[in-house]
Amino acid sequence: MRKNIISWTLTVSAMISVFSPMAHATSTCENVFNDVPEFEVLQAEVSPGVNLEYRKVFHKDREFHVSEVLGKTDDLLLGIAPFGHAYLVSGSVRLDGTVLGRKTTVNDHMAELETGIVIKIKKQDMDKTRLKKFDDTYGVSCGKTACEAMAKAGDLYIGANKSAYYSPHEMVQAIFKEGIRDGAGNVVPFEVYYIGKFDLVNTLKRVQSSSDRIKKEVVTKYGVIATGMTTITASLLYFLGYFDEDSQKSSAIRK
């Protein structure tokens, strides 16, 4: 009798293990093999009529290493911080564009992520040399610089029309609606993560608010039209770095 009870208990335990929800099983495997936090698989309406499945990971710190949350990965990571900043991480290289008049920075050996939205793009063969060439260059916005870097270093484009978005909010919404493609038009798979203490929808609202504020700042100070077109004046050329020291010297010689 005792043997039968033990046998029956083991059988039930095995059945529970087999039929446990897949999301939990995946999360447990991630935890065991990569030593990363468990994630929840959730759904949210990110814009009218657009529902998105994403992975939520709780993390108490604002900044953290990629391996702490995603384990070891060579996929391209597009980060959208709640304060309206877009950045790229590929391996050990991180690229941060900024608003007009300031230089893009590219740091090697600094695979850091920030609280917010992280889009894990299935693209491992990014050209790190081309990414690093963006260092110390002038861009119009962090969003547009990220789009240009994805195109030049990975032949990756948002949507079918190869647009370069100025606003991080516009960029992430376009990814949710239209996806990511390569230069030949092939769909490139990606996963969406929310990492932090809150949730994805709340973060999207904060990103939108921050993006709107940054766009107004750019429009007011530098004459960039909110639709994405730019009006470049003589003073604007200085901020873009169009006139470098050599060109200024050449002009002086001609005079």
Tab-separated table of N, CA and C in Angstrom, residues 27 37-42 53-59 69 192-200:
chain	number	residue	atom	x	y	z
A	27	SER	N	10.798	30.750	-18.430
A	27	SER	CA	11.427	31.629	-17.459
A	27	SER	C	12.376	30.857	-16.549
A	37	PRO	N	17.179	37.091	-14.122
A	37	PRO	CA	15.884	37.121	-13.428
A	37	PRO	C	14.775	36.483	-14.261
A	38	GLU	N	13.757	35.963	-13.585
A	38	GLU	CA	12.586	35.454	-14.289
A	38	GLU	C	11.822	36.605	-14.909
A	39	PHE	N	11.096	36.330	-16.001
A	39	PHE	CA	10.277	37.356	-16.618
A	39	PHE	C	8.843	36.856	-16.754
A	40	GLU	N	7.915	37.826	-16.795
A	40	GLU	CA	6.521	37.536	-17.078
A	40	GLU	C	6.253	37.833	-18.546
A	41	VAL	N	5.471	36.986	-19.205
A	41	VAL	CA	5.033	37.273	-20.569
A	41	VAL	C	3.655	37.920	-20.477
A	42	LEU	N	3.563	39.191	-20.893
A	42	LEU	CA	2.341	39.970	-20.762
A	42	LEU	C	1.924	40.531	-22.116
A	53	GLU	N	2.859	41.633	-27.328
A	53	GLU	CA	3.332	40.709	-26.293
A	53	GLU	C	4.741	41.126	-25.900
A	54	TYR	N	4.984	41.223	-24.602
A	54	TYR	CA	6.307	41.630	-24.156
A	54	TYR	C	6.687	40.874	-22.890
A	55	ARG	N	7.960	40.938	-22.547
A	55	ARG	CA	8.491	40.271	-21.367
A	55	ARG	C	8.827	41.322	-20.312
A	56	LYS	N	8.282	41.145	-19.147
A	56	LYS	CA	8.515	42.103	-18.068
A	56	LYS	C	9.515	41.525	-17.079
A	57	VAL	N	10.547	42.302	-16.793
A	57	VAL	CA	11.592	41.896	-15.851
A	57	VAL	C	11.711	42.970	-14.772
A	58	PHE	N	11.529	42.594	-13.534
A	58	PHE	CA	11.708	43.559	-12.444
A	58	PHE	C	13.193	43.788	-12.220
A	59	HIS	N	13.568	45.059	-12.099
A	59	HIS	CA	14.951	45.388	-11.745
A	59	HIS	C	14.938	46.684	-10.945
A	69	VAL	N	20.330	40.772	-16.991
A	69	VAL	CA	18.919	40.608	-17.325
A	69	VAL	C	18.692	39.663	-18.500
A	192	VAL	N	10.400	42.166	-27.285
A	192	VAL	CA	10.272	43.411	-26.526
A	192	VAL	C	10.308	43.097	-25.038
A	193	TYR	N	11.132	43.836	-24.318
A	193	TYR	CA	11.247	43.698	-22.866
A	193	TYR	C	10.906	45.029	-22.203
A	194	TYR	N	10.243	44.956	-21.059
A	194	TYR	CA	10.188	46.108	-20.156
A	194	TYR	C	11.006	45.713	-18.932
A	195	ILE	N	11.992	46.540	-18.595
A	195	ILE	CA	12.874	46.247	-17.468
A	195	ILE	C	12.784	47.399	-16.471
A	196	GLY	N	12.395	47.091	-15.242
A	196	GLY	CA	12.295	48.135	-14.238
A	196	GLY	C	11.262	47.835	-13.182
A	197	LYS	N	10.756	48.888	-12.541
A	197	LYS	CA	9.835	48.733	-11.420
A	197	LYS	C	8.372	48.940	-11.808
A	198	PHE	N	8.113	49.498	-13.000
A	198	PHE	CA	6.752	49.885	-13.349
A	198	PHE	C	6.193	48.972	-14.444
A	199	ASP	N	5.703	49.515	-15.549
A	199	ASP	CA	5.185	48.681	-16.631
A	199	ASP	C	5.408	49.366	-17.964
A	200	LEU	N	5.172	48.632	-19.037
A	200	LEU	CA	5.480	49.124	-20.372
A	200	LEU	C	4.583	50.290	-20.775
